[in-house]
Each structure stands twice: as C-alpha cells, then as structure tokens.
C-alpha cells in the first residue's frame, strides 16, 4: 500500500502552514489538504484559466508569480493584482457559483496548487478559521479595489503611478540602504497594465522620478528613495 502522501511530502505541509488562507488550520486538516491538493507547473506567460471559464478549483501559488487580469473588448489589459508564493486565487467562482471573474496568467515560471471545488467548499463550511481567513483576504482585496477606484476618479496619471508604487511597496517592500525596495521584478509594460496606461507614459514618468532622485529603477526593480517627494506628485 502506498504511504500517506503527507509523510512523503513534509515540504508540502511546511508550505501549507504558511498559506494565509489556511492559517489556524490544525495539522490533521493540513494533512487532508496535502492529500487532495494537486500541483501543476506553468511556463512564463501561460494561461492558468481565462475570464468567464467555469471554475472547478481553488488555486494557491506554490512558487513564481501570477497575474490576475481583465481584458477590455478592444484588447486593453488591466492587471488587478500580482500574487506571489502562498497567495490564493480562483476562490470567488466557487463561493459564488459563478464563472471566473478574471484571467490568471503565469507572470514567471510558476507552480500552482489546486484544491478541487468540492474539497474547498467542504473545507470552508467545516472551519470557521478558513471562513474568517477568506473574509480577511476578500476585505483586503476590496480595500485595494476601493483605492484604485478612488485613484481613477480623483488622480491624474502621475498620481496613479505613485499610488501604485506605494501599494506595491506596502505589499512587497523591503528596507534597503537608500530606501524601500519593491521586491518584485516587473517590466514597465507590466507596471503600465497595473496602472491602466501605456508603457511609454510609464517610462517617461519613471524617468522624471529618477531625475529628481525620488525613485531608483534598475534591473526591473523599483526603490522608493524619497517617498515625500514622490507623494507630492499625487
Ligand atoms: P475567480 O472569480 O474564481 O477567478 C478569478 C480570480 O481572480 C478571482 O476568483 C479572485 O481570486 C481573483 N480576483 C478577482 N478580482 C480581483 C481583484 N480585484 N484583486 C485581486 N484578485 C482578484
């Protein structure tokens, strides 16, 4: 008889312990998740699922980066969020019994853990901790979406760009010698899709921030060197 999968995969359980969606779940239940989770690797830029697909599983980023994106009828892409290791996505279609509200694309070579719909819903119904974790995740998302709506209505492009830089710094920031580095490799094109503009406008403004000494941008990384000066653009 095959040994239980969790004994084979202590690394999997260590990983699951750090997943915010599963925070507070007892070891026994983590074993169950490790048993029914299925992992799959995706090459950079490949599609995990598309907006309007039917949703049959919840997803957790095991490694790499996932872009959550919507595309307008005229082909303009808007990145709603970028998710890194441990973050979950694809839960909304399962909870609301709806189609996918956005597409999920591997932004780098990425591994995703899938939890089948039935197992996921059983988990949510059986655990107040998980239900609370989901509320916390959805509340954070709503807050971020509210901020983006506010930016779109009240701010010009430089203000929106600065706002997005601050948001990424809150989520991915780490202190370095000369400021706060956004610990995420991101191209100007990818950043432009987060702001809802084109690459040229982003590159032009990033150039101005660099010139005034408020931002450092090298090797696809941003460092917020003078946040006060940057905030003055907003
Ligand atoms: P689902 O609708 O199943 O598929 C798309 C997923 O993208 C969705 O679940 C959420 O997990 C995620 N998602 C949708 N909207 C946002 C958003 N505004 N910010 C971050 N993630 C989102």
PDB file of N, CA, C and O in Angstrom, residues 60-133:
ATOM      1  N   UNK A  60      -3.593  28.041  -5.260  1.00  0.00           N
ATOM      2  CA  UNK A  60      -2.619  28.666  -4.369  1.00  0.00           C
ATOM      3  C   UNK A  60      -1.287  28.715  -5.116  1.00  0.00           C
ATOM      4  O   UNK A  60      -0.881  27.709  -5.721  1.00  0.00           O
ATOM      5  N   UNK A  61      -0.627  29.886  -5.095  1.00  0.00           N
ATOM      6  CA  UNK A  61       0.675  29.991  -5.767  1.00  0.00           C
ATOM      7  C   UNK A  61       1.706  29.249  -4.923  1.00  0.00           C
ATOM      8  O   UNK A  61       1.964  29.610  -3.775  1.00  0.00           O
ATOM      9  N   UNK A  62       2.260  28.187  -5.473  1.00  0.00           N
ATOM     10  CA  UNK A  62       3.291  27.425  -4.745  1.00  0.00           C
ATOM     11  C   UNK A  62       4.658  28.084  -4.920  1.00  0.00           C
ATOM     12  O   UNK A  62       5.436  28.186  -3.985  1.00  0.00           O
ATOM     13  N   UNK A  63       4.941  28.561  -6.153  1.00  0.00           N
ATOM     14  CA  UNK A  63       6.155  29.347  -6.412  1.00  0.00           C
ATOM     15  C   UNK A  63       5.910  30.159  -7.678  1.00  0.00           C
ATOM     16  O   UNK A  63       5.026  29.835  -8.464  1.00  0.00           O
ATOM     17  N   UNK A  64       6.683  31.234  -7.845  1.00  0.00           N
ATOM     18  CA  UNK A  64       6.521  32.079  -9.027  1.00  0.00           C
ATOM     19  C   UNK A  64       5.558  33.229  -8.768  1.00  0.00           C
ATOM     20  O   UNK A  64       5.300  33.596  -7.622  1.00  0.00           O
ATOM     21  N   UNK A  65       5.002  33.758  -9.859  1.00  0.00           N
ATOM     22  CA  UNK A  65       4.099  34.908  -9.763  1.00  0.00           C
ATOM     23  C   UNK A  65       2.906  34.702 -10.683  1.00  0.00           C
ATOM     24  O   UNK A  65       3.065  34.206 -11.800  1.00  0.00           O
ATOM     25  N   UNK A  66       1.728  35.111 -10.217  1.00  0.00           N
ATOM     26  CA  UNK A  66       0.515  35.001 -11.034  1.00  0.00           C
ATOM     27  C   UNK A  66      -0.100  36.391 -11.182  1.00  0.00           C
ATOM     28  O   UNK A  66      -0.237  37.133 -10.210  1.00  0.00           O
ATOM     29  N   UNK A  67      -0.437  36.702 -12.437  1.00  0.00           N
ATOM     30  CA  UNK A  67      -1.085  37.985 -12.729  1.00  0.00           C
ATOM     31  C   UNK A  67      -2.585  37.744 -12.868  1.00  0.00           C
ATOM     32  O   UNK A  67      -3.003  36.846 -13.602  1.00  0.00           O
ATOM     33  N   UNK A  68      -3.377  38.531 -12.132  1.00  0.00           N
ATOM     34  CA  UNK A  68      -4.835  38.481 -12.268  1.00  0.00           C
ATOM     35  C   UNK A  68      -5.219  39.632 -13.191  1.00  0.00           C
ATOM     36  O   UNK A  68      -4.900  40.791 -12.896  1.00  0.00           O
ATOM     37  N   UNK A  69      -5.878  39.309 -14.285  1.00  0.00           N
ATOM     38  CA  UNK A  69      -6.031  40.306 -15.341  1.00  0.00           C
ATOM     39  C   UNK A  69      -7.408  40.274 -15.995  1.00  0.00           C
ATOM     40  O   UNK A  69      -8.014  39.217 -16.126  1.00  0.00           O
ATOM     41  N   UNK A  70      -7.875  41.469 -16.392  1.00  0.00           N
ATOM     42  CA  UNK A  70      -9.071  41.557 -17.224  1.00  0.00           C
ATOM     43  C   UNK A  70      -8.685  42.242 -18.526  1.00  0.00           C
ATOM     44  O   UNK A  70      -7.796  43.101 -18.525  1.00  0.00           O
ATOM     45  N   UNK A  71      -9.330  41.832 -19.615  1.00  0.00           N
ATOM     46  CA  UNK A  71      -9.024  42.430 -20.928  1.00  0.00           C
ATOM     47  C   UNK A  71     -10.297  43.041 -21.480  1.00  0.00           C
ATOM     48  O   UNK A  71     -11.361  42.407 -21.483  1.00  0.00           O
ATOM     49  N   UNK A  72     -10.213  44.313 -21.927  1.00  0.00           N
ATOM     50  CA  UNK A  72     -11.392  45.006 -22.460  1.00  0.00           C
ATOM     51  C   UNK A  72     -11.717  44.470 -23.853  1.00  0.00           C
ATOM     52  O   UNK A  72     -10.855  43.851 -24.496  1.00  0.00           O
ATOM     53  N   UNK A  73     -12.951  44.725 -24.359  1.00  0.00           N
ATOM     54  CA  UNK A  73     -13.308  44.220 -25.691  1.00  0.00           C
ATOM     55  C   UNK A  73     -12.343  44.705 -26.770  1.00  0.00           C
ATOM     56  O   UNK A  73     -12.109  44.016 -27.761  1.00  0.00           O
ATOM     57  N   UNK A  74     -11.717  45.893 -26.581  1.00  0.00           N
ATOM     58  CA  UNK A  74     -10.761  46.360 -27.601  1.00  0.00           C
ATOM     59  C   UNK A  74      -9.329  45.898 -27.299  1.00  0.00           C
ATOM     60  O   UNK A  74      -8.364  46.418 -27.859  1.00  0.00           O
ATOM     61  N   UNK A  75      -9.186  44.936 -26.389  1.00  0.00           N
ATOM     62  CA  UNK A  75      -7.896  44.272 -26.213  1.00  0.00           C
ATOM     63  C   UNK A  75      -6.961  44.904 -25.191  1.00  0.00           C
ATOM     64  O   UNK A  75      -5.809  44.497 -25.068  1.00  0.00           O
ATOM     65  N   UNK A  76      -7.445  45.931 -24.450  1.00  0.00           N
ATOM     66  CA  UNK A  76      -6.565  46.548 -23.449  1.00  0.00           C
ATOM     67  C   UNK A  76      -6.570  45.717 -22.173  1.00  0.00           C
ATOM     68  O   UNK A  76      -7.639  45.371 -21.649  1.00  0.00           O
ATOM     69  N   UNK A  77      -5.364  45.400 -21.681  1.00  0.00           N
ATOM     70  CA  UNK A  77      -5.269  44.561 -20.481  1.00  0.00           C
ATOM     71  C   UNK A  77      -5.162  45.425 -19.239  1.00  0.00           C
ATOM     72  O   UNK A  77      -4.488  46.458 -19.241  1.00  0.00           O
ATOM     73  N   UNK A  78      -5.860  45.010 -18.171  1.00  0.00           N
ATOM     74  CA  UNK A  78      -5.737  45.690 -16.874  1.00  0.00           C
ATOM     75  C   UNK A  78      -5.381  44.627 -15.838  1.00  0.00           C
ATOM     76  O   UNK A  78      -6.104  43.652 -15.650  1.00  0.00           O
ATOM     77  N   UNK A  79      -4.228  44.822 -15.211  1.00  0.00           N
ATOM     78  CA  UNK A  79      -3.812  43.882 -14.165  1.00  0.00           C
ATOM     79  C   UNK A  79      -4.443  44.294 -12.842  1.00  0.00           C
ATOM     80  O   UNK A  79      -4.227  45.400 -12.362  1.00  0.00           O
ATOM     81  N   UNK A  80      -5.243  43.414 -12.267  1.00  0.00           N
ATOM     82  CA  UNK A  80      -5.906  43.728 -10.999  1.00  0.00           C
ATOM     83  C   UNK A  80      -4.958  43.492  -9.827  1.00  0.00           C
ATOM     84  O   UNK A  80      -4.999  44.201  -8.827  1.00  0.00           O
ATOM     85  N   UNK A  81      -4.120  42.467  -9.947  1.00  0.00           N
ATOM     86  CA  UNK A  81      -3.215  42.161  -8.848  1.00  0.00           C
ATOM     87  C   UNK A  81      -2.107  41.230  -9.345  1.00  0.00           C
ATOM     88  O   UNK A  81      -2.261  40.565 -10.377  1.00  0.00           O
ATOM     89  N   UNK A  82      -1.017  41.214  -8.599  1.00  0.00           N
ATOM     90  CA  UNK A  82       0.056  40.245  -8.849  1.00  0.00           C
ATOM     91  C   UNK A  82       0.239  39.459  -7.556  1.00  0.00           C
ATOM     92  O   UNK A  82       0.385  40.047  -6.482  1.00  0.00           O
ATOM     93  N   UNK A  83       0.179  38.146  -7.657  1.00  0.00           N
ATOM     94  CA  UNK A  83       0.203  37.294  -6.461  1.00  0.00           C
ATOM     95  C   UNK A  83       1.493  36.493  -6.412  1.00  0.00           C
ATOM     96  O   UNK A  83       1.944  35.963  -7.421  1.00  0.00           O
ATOM     97  N   UNK A  84       2.062  36.414  -5.226  1.00  0.00           N
ATOM     98  CA  UNK A  84       3.280  35.613  -5.093  1.00  0.00           C
ATOM     99  C   UNK A  84       3.020  34.408  -4.190  1.00  0.00           C
ATOM    100  O   UNK A  84       1.867  34.121  -3.819  1.00  0.00           O
ATOM    101  N   UNK A  85       4.118  33.748  -3.813  1.00  0.00           N
ATOM    102  CA  UNK A  85       4.049  32.472  -3.096  1.00  0.00           C
ATOM    103  C   UNK A  85       3.094  32.502  -1.900  1.00  0.00           C
ATOM    104  O   UNK A  85       3.163  33.400  -1.072  1.00  0.00           O
ATOM    105  N   UNK A  86       2.210  31.545  -1.848  1.00  0.00           N
ATOM    106  CA  UNK A  86       1.315  31.396  -0.704  1.00  0.00           C
ATOM    107  C   UNK A  86      -0.038  32.053  -0.892  1.00  0.00           C
ATOM    108  O   UNK A  86      -0.986  31.755  -0.160  1.00  0.00           O
ATOM    109  N   UNK A  87      -0.152  32.953  -1.880  1.00  0.00           N
ATOM    110  CA  UNK A  87      -1.433  33.655  -2.033  1.00  0.00           C
ATOM    111  C   UNK A  87      -2.421  32.808  -2.837  1.00  0.00           C
ATOM    112  O   UNK A  87      -2.035  32.038  -3.706  1.00  0.00           O
ATOM    113  N   UNK A  88      -3.703  32.975  -2.496  1.00  0.00           N
ATOM    114  CA  UNK A  88      -4.720  32.155  -3.169  1.00  0.00           C
ATOM    115  C   UNK A  88      -5.488  32.984  -4.189  1.00  0.00           C
ATOM    116  O   UNK A  88      -5.535  34.213  -4.118  1.00  0.00           O
ATOM    117  N   UNK A  89      -6.071  32.323  -5.140  1.00  0.00           N
ATOM    118  CA  UNK A  89      -6.944  32.959  -6.128  1.00  0.00           C
ATOM    119  C   UNK A  89      -7.899  31.898  -6.670  1.00  0.00           C
ATOM    120  O   UNK A  89      -7.741  30.706  -6.381  1.00  0.00           O
ATOM    121  N   UNK A  90      -8.900  32.375  -7.423  1.00  0.00           N
ATOM    122  CA  UNK A  90      -9.842  31.423  -8.023  1.00  0.00           C
ATOM    123  C   UNK A  90     -10.848  30.866  -7.041  1.00  0.00           C
ATOM    124  O   UNK A  90     -11.505  29.866  -7.327  1.00  0.00           O
ATOM    125  N   UNK A  91     -11.020  31.530  -5.905  1.00  0.00           N
ATOM    126  CA  UNK A  91     -11.992  31.053  -4.913  1.00  0.00           C
ATOM    127  C   UNK A  91     -13.376  31.660  -5.146  1.00  0.00           C
ATOM    128  O   UNK A  91     -14.383  31.088  -4.752  1.00  0.00           O
ATOM    129  N   UNK A  92     -13.422  32.830  -5.829  1.00  0.00           N
ATOM    130  CA  UNK A  92     -14.694  33.542  -5.947  1.00  0.00           C
ATOM    131  C   UNK A  92     -15.724  32.755  -6.763  1.00  0.00           C
ATOM    132  O   UNK A  92     -16.889  32.664  -6.375  1.00  0.00           O
ATOM    133  N   UNK A  93     -15.284  32.198  -7.886  1.00  0.00           N
ATOM    134  CA  UNK A  93     -16.218  31.442  -8.736  1.00  0.00           C
ATOM    135  C   UNK A  93     -16.812  30.264  -7.961  1.00  0.00           C
ATOM    136  O   UNK A  93     -17.974  29.898  -8.175  1.00  0.00           O
ATOM    137  N   UNK A  94     -16.032  29.694  -7.039  1.00  0.00           N
ATOM    138  CA  UNK A  94     -16.523  28.533  -6.281  1.00  0.00           C
ATOM    139  C   UNK A  94     -17.532  28.974  -5.225  1.00  0.00           C
ATOM    140  O   UNK A  94     -18.585  28.365  -5.062  1.00  0.00           O
ATOM    141  N   UNK A  95     -17.196  30.072  -4.532  1.00  0.00           N
ATOM    142  CA  UNK A  95     -18.074  30.547  -3.455  1.00  0.00           C
ATOM    143  C   UNK A  95     -19.384  31.080  -4.038  1.00  0.00           C
ATOM    144  O   UNK A  95     -20.462  30.842  -3.494  1.00  0.00           O
ATOM    145  N   UNK A  96     -19.289  31.814  -5.159  1.00  0.00           N
ATOM    146  CA  UNK A  96     -20.493  32.446  -5.740  1.00  0.00           C
ATOM    147  C   UNK A  96     -21.146  31.564  -6.800  1.00  0.00           C
ATOM    148  O   UNK A  96     -22.130  31.978  -7.406  1.00  0.00           O
ATOM    149  N   UNK A  97     -20.594  30.381  -7.055  1.00  0.00           N
ATOM    150  CA  UNK A  97     -21.110  29.510  -8.098  1.00  0.00           C
ATOM    151  C   UNK A  97     -21.240  30.280  -9.419  1.00  0.00           C
ATOM    152  O   UNK A  97     -22.298  30.307 -10.042  1.00  0.00           O
ATOM    153  N   UNK A  98     -20.171  30.893  -9.799  1.00  0.00           N
ATOM    154  CA  UNK A  98     -20.180  31.771 -10.963  1.00  0.00           C
ATOM    155  C   UNK A  98     -19.007  31.409 -11.887  1.00  0.00           C
ATOM    156  O   UNK A  98     -18.188  30.564 -11.533  1.00  0.00           O
ATOM    157  N   UNK A  99     -18.922  32.110 -13.038  1.00  0.00           N
ATOM    158  CA  UNK A  99     -17.745  31.886 -13.895  1.00  0.00           C
ATOM    159  C   UNK A  99     -16.572  32.713 -13.353  1.00  0.00           C
ATOM    160  O   UNK A  99     -16.748  33.546 -12.469  1.00  0.00           O
ATOM    161  N   UNK A 100     -15.375  32.481 -13.903  1.00  0.00           N
ATOM    162  CA  UNK A 100     -14.196  33.219 -13.460  1.00  0.00           C
ATOM    163  C   UNK A 100     -14.369  34.715 -13.733  1.00  0.00           C
ATOM    164  O   UNK A 100     -14.697  35.112 -14.858  1.00  0.00           O
ATOM    165  N   UNK A 101     -14.088  35.538 -12.719  1.00  0.00           N
ATOM    166  CA  UNK A 101     -14.273  36.987 -12.847  1.00  0.00           C
ATOM    167  C   UNK A 101     -13.088  37.657 -13.541  1.00  0.00           C
ATOM    168  O   UNK A 101     -13.166  38.832 -13.911  1.00  0.00           O
ATOM    169  N   UNK A 102     -11.990  36.942 -13.697  1.00  0.00           N
ATOM    170  CA  UNK A 102     -10.788  37.498 -14.332  1.00  0.00           C
ATOM    171  C   UNK A 102      -9.937  36.314 -14.799  1.00  0.00           C
ATOM    172  O   UNK A 102     -10.197  35.163 -14.427  1.00  0.00           O
ATOM    173  N   UNK A 103      -8.902  36.626 -15.585  1.00  0.00           N
ATOM    174  CA  UNK A 103      -7.974  35.576 -16.031  1.00  0.00           C
ATOM    175  C   UNK A 103      -6.788  35.493 -15.084  1.00  0.00           C
ATOM    176  O   UNK A 103      -6.445  36.475 -14.413  1.00  0.00           O
ATOM    177  N   UNK A 104      -6.168  34.331 -15.033  1.00  0.00           N
ATOM    178  CA  UNK A 104      -4.955  34.152 -14.239  1.00  0.00           C
ATOM    179  C   UNK A 104      -3.847  33.689 -15.180  1.00  0.00           C
ATOM    180  O   UNK A 104      -3.998  32.681 -15.878  1.00  0.00           O
ATOM    181  N   UNK A 105      -2.749  34.436 -15.202  1.00  0.00           N
ATOM    182  CA  UNK A 105      -1.645  34.167 -16.123  1.00  0.00           C
ATOM    183  C   UNK A 105      -0.352  34.023 -15.310  1.00  0.00           C
ATOM    184  O   UNK A 105      -0.121  34.811 -14.379  1.00  0.00           O
ATOM    185  N   UNK A 106       0.466  33.045 -15.682  1.00  0.00           N
ATOM    186  CA  UNK A 106       1.769  32.904 -15.011  1.00  0.00           C
ATOM    187  C   UNK A 106       2.690  34.015 -15.508  1.00  0.00           C
ATOM    188  O   UNK A 106       2.977  34.100 -16.694  1.00  0.00           O
ATOM    189  N   UNK A 107       3.108  34.879 -14.583  1.00  0.00           N
ATOM    190  CA  UNK A 107       3.948  36.018 -14.965  1.00  0.00           C
ATOM    191  C   UNK A 107       5.412  35.596 -15.070  1.00  0.00           C
ATOM    192  O   UNK A 107       6.224  36.247 -15.713  1.00  0.00           O
ATOM    193  N   UNK A 108       5.749  34.518 -14.380  1.00  0.00           N
ATOM    194  CA  UNK A 108       7.078  33.882 -14.441  1.00  0.00           C
ATOM    195  C   UNK A 108       6.807  32.382 -14.516  1.00  0.00           C
ATOM    196  O   UNK A 108       5.669  31.961 -14.354  1.00  0.00           O
ATOM    197  N   UNK A 109       7.867  31.567 -14.639  1.00  0.00           N
ATOM    198  CA  UNK A 109       7.652  30.127 -14.476  1.00  0.00           C
ATOM    199  C   UNK A 109       7.052  29.939 -13.084  1.00  0.00           C
ATOM    200  O   UNK A 109       7.593  30.481 -12.102  1.00  0.00           O
ATOM    201  N   UNK A 110       5.962  29.202 -12.998  1.00  0.00           N
ATOM    202  CA  UNK A 110       5.151  29.214 -11.781  1.00  0.00           C
ATOM    203  C   UNK A 110       4.598  27.827 -11.484  1.00  0.00           C
ATOM    204  O   UNK A 110       4.301  27.068 -12.401  1.00  0.00           O
ATOM    205  N   UNK A 111       4.470  27.520 -10.198  1.00  0.00           N
ATOM    206  CA  UNK A 111       3.799  26.271  -9.817  1.00  0.00           C
ATOM    207  C   UNK A 111       2.550  26.633  -9.010  1.00  0.00           C
ATOM    208  O   UNK A 111       2.596  27.483  -8.116  1.00  0.00           O
ATOM    209  N   UNK A 112       1.447  25.985  -9.340  1.00  0.00           N
ATOM    210  CA  UNK A 112       0.172  26.278  -8.676  1.00  0.00           C
ATOM    211  C   UNK A 112      -0.370  25.000  -8.043  1.00  0.00           C
ATOM    212  O   UNK A 112      -0.304  23.921  -8.630  1.00  0.00           O
ATOM    213  N   UNK A 113      -0.895  25.168  -6.819  1.00  0.00           N
ATOM    214  CA  UNK A 113      -1.584  24.047  -6.156  1.00  0.00           C
ATOM    215  C   UNK A 113      -3.075  24.228  -6.368  1.00  0.00           C
ATOM    216  O   UNK A 113      -3.601  25.328  -6.154  1.00  0.00           O
ATOM    217  N   UNK A 114      -3.742  23.180  -6.752  1.00  0.00           N
ATOM    218  CA  UNK A 114      -5.184  23.256  -6.973  1.00  0.00           C
ATOM    219  C   UNK A 114      -5.920  22.463  -5.900  1.00  0.00           C
ATOM    220  O   UNK A 114      -5.524  21.328  -5.574  1.00  0.00           O
ATOM    221  N   UNK A 115      -6.992  23.063  -5.382  1.00  0.00           N
ATOM    222  CA  UNK A 115      -7.872  22.339  -4.462  1.00  0.00           C
ATOM    223  C   UNK A 115      -9.220  22.175  -5.180  1.00  0.00           C
ATOM    224  O   UNK A 115      -9.857  23.182  -5.541  1.00  0.00           O
ATOM    225  N   UNK A 116      -9.654  20.939  -5.434  1.00  0.00           N
ATOM    226  CA  UNK A 116     -10.920  20.745  -6.158  1.00  0.00           C
ATOM    227  C   UNK A 116     -12.086  21.433  -5.441  1.00  0.00           C
ATOM    228  O   UNK A 116     -12.086  21.544  -4.208  1.00  0.00           O
ATOM    229  N   UNK A 117     -13.055  21.902  -6.232  1.00  0.00           N
ATOM    230  CA  UNK A 117     -14.185  22.687  -5.715  1.00  0.00           C
ATOM    231  C   UNK A 117     -14.859  22.030  -4.509  1.00  0.00           C
ATOM    232  O   UNK A 117     -15.060  22.663  -3.471  1.00  0.00           O
ATOM    233  N   UNK A 118     -15.199  20.744  -4.658  1.00  0.00           N
ATOM    234  CA  UNK A 118     -15.926  20.063  -3.576  1.00  0.00           C
ATOM    235  C   UNK A 118     -15.124  20.069  -2.284  1.00  0.00           C
ATOM    236  O   UNK A 118     -15.658  20.336  -1.199  1.00  0.00           O
ATOM    237  N   UNK A 119     -13.820  19.765  -2.381  1.00  0.00           N
ATOM    238  CA  UNK A 119     -12.955  19.750  -1.191  1.00  0.00           C
ATOM    239  C   UNK A 119     -12.832  21.143  -0.587  1.00  0.00           C
ATOM    240  O   UNK A 119     -12.844  21.315   0.631  1.00  0.00           O
ATOM    241  N   UNK A 120     -12.720  22.133  -1.470  1.00  0.00           N
ATOM    242  CA  UNK A 120     -12.578  23.515  -0.993  1.00  0.00           C
ATOM    243  C   UNK A 120     -13.834  23.947  -0.233  1.00  0.00           C
ATOM    244  O   UNK A 120     -13.756  24.495   0.880  1.00  0.00           O
ATOM    245  N   UNK A 121     -15.002  23.680  -0.825  1.00  0.00           N
ATOM    246  CA  UNK A 121     -16.251  24.114  -0.168  1.00  0.00           C
ATOM    247  C   UNK A 121     -16.464  23.374   1.150  1.00  0.00           C
ATOM    248  O   UNK A 121     -16.930  23.953   2.133  1.00  0.00           O
ATOM    249  N   UNK A 122     -16.079  22.104   1.181  1.00  0.00           N
ATOM    250  CA  UNK A 122     -16.186  21.333   2.426  1.00  0.00           C
ATOM    251  C   UNK A 122     -15.295  21.960   3.509  1.00  0.00           C
ATOM    252  O   UNK A 122     -15.699  22.108   4.659  1.00  0.00           O
ATOM    253  N   UNK A 123     -14.105  22.353   3.078  1.00  0.00           N
ATOM    254  CA  UNK A 123     -13.142  22.976   3.992  1.00  0.00           C
ATOM    255  C   UNK A 123     -13.718  24.276   4.566  1.00  0.00           C
ATOM    256  O   UNK A 123     -13.658  24.528   5.773  1.00  0.00           O
ATOM    257  N   UNK A 124     -14.291  25.112   3.694  1.00  0.00           N
ATOM    258  CA  UNK A 124     -14.824  26.409   4.128  1.00  0.00           C
ATOM    259  C   UNK A 124     -16.017  26.195   5.068  1.00  0.00           C
ATOM    260  O   UNK A 124     -16.114  26.838   6.119  1.00  0.00           O
ATOM    261  N   UNK A 125     -16.892  25.248   4.712  1.00  0.00           N
ATOM    262  CA  UNK A 125     -18.094  25.030   5.536  1.00  0.00           C
ATOM    263  C   UNK A 125     -17.735  24.424   6.884  1.00  0.00           C
ATOM    264  O   UNK A 125     -18.419  24.654   7.873  1.00  0.00           O
ATOM    265  N   UNK A 126     -16.606  23.676   6.911  1.00  0.00           N
ATOM    266  CA  UNK A 126     -16.265  22.953   8.144  1.00  0.00           C
ATOM    267  C   UNK A 126     -15.335  23.713   9.071  1.00  0.00           C
ATOM    268  O   UNK A 126     -15.033  23.234  10.157  1.00  0.00           O
ATOM    269  N   UNK A 127     -14.877  24.885   8.673  1.00  0.00           N
ATOM    270  CA  UNK A 127     -13.886  25.561   9.502  1.00  0.00           C
ATOM    271  C   UNK A 127     -14.152  27.061   9.565  1.00  0.00           C
ATOM    272  O   UNK A 127     -14.046  27.774   8.566  1.00  0.00           O
ATOM    273  N   UNK A 128     -14.463  27.522  10.799  1.00  0.00           N
ATOM    274  CA  UNK A 128     -14.686  28.964  10.995  1.00  0.00           C
ATOM    275  C   UNK A 128     -13.389  29.723  10.710  1.00  0.00           C
ATOM    276  O   UNK A 128     -13.418  30.857  10.222  1.00  0.00           O
ATOM    277  N   UNK A 129     -12.231  29.093  10.997  1.00  0.00           N
ATOM    278  CA  UNK A 129     -10.935  29.745  10.757  1.00  0.00           C
ATOM    279  C   UNK A 129     -10.777  30.066   9.272  1.00  0.00           C
ATOM    280  O   UNK A 129     -10.405  31.173   8.902  1.00  0.00           O
ATOM    281  N   UNK A 130     -11.059  29.048   8.432  1.00  0.00           N
ATOM    282  CA  UNK A 130     -10.896  29.253   6.978  1.00  0.00           C
ATOM    283  C   UNK A 130     -11.876  30.316   6.495  1.00  0.00           C
ATOM    284  O   UNK A 130     -11.517  31.187   5.702  1.00  0.00           O
ATOM    285  N   UNK A 131     -13.126  30.242   6.987  1.00  0.00           N
ATOM    286  CA  UNK A 131     -14.125  31.228   6.558  1.00  0.00           C
ATOM    287  C   UNK A 131     -13.642  32.632   6.921  1.00  0.00           C
ATOM    288  O   UNK A 131     -13.753  33.583   6.128  1.00  0.00           O
ATOM    289  N   UNK A 132     -13.067  32.769   8.127  1.00  0.00           N
ATOM    290  CA  UNK A 132     -12.565  34.068   8.562  1.00  0.00           C
ATOM    291  C   UNK A 132     -11.365  34.503   7.711  1.00  0.00           C
ATOM    292  O   UNK A 132     -11.259  35.669   7.320  1.00  0.00           O
ATOM    293  N   UNK A 133     -10.473  33.547   7.405  1.00  0.00           N
ATOM    294  CA  UNK A 133      -9.318  33.869   6.547  1.00  0.00           C
ATOM    295  C   UNK A 133      -9.785  34.403   5.196  1.00  0.00           C
ATOM    296  O   UNK A 133      -9.220  35.348   4.652  1.00  0.00           O
TER     297      UNK A 133
END
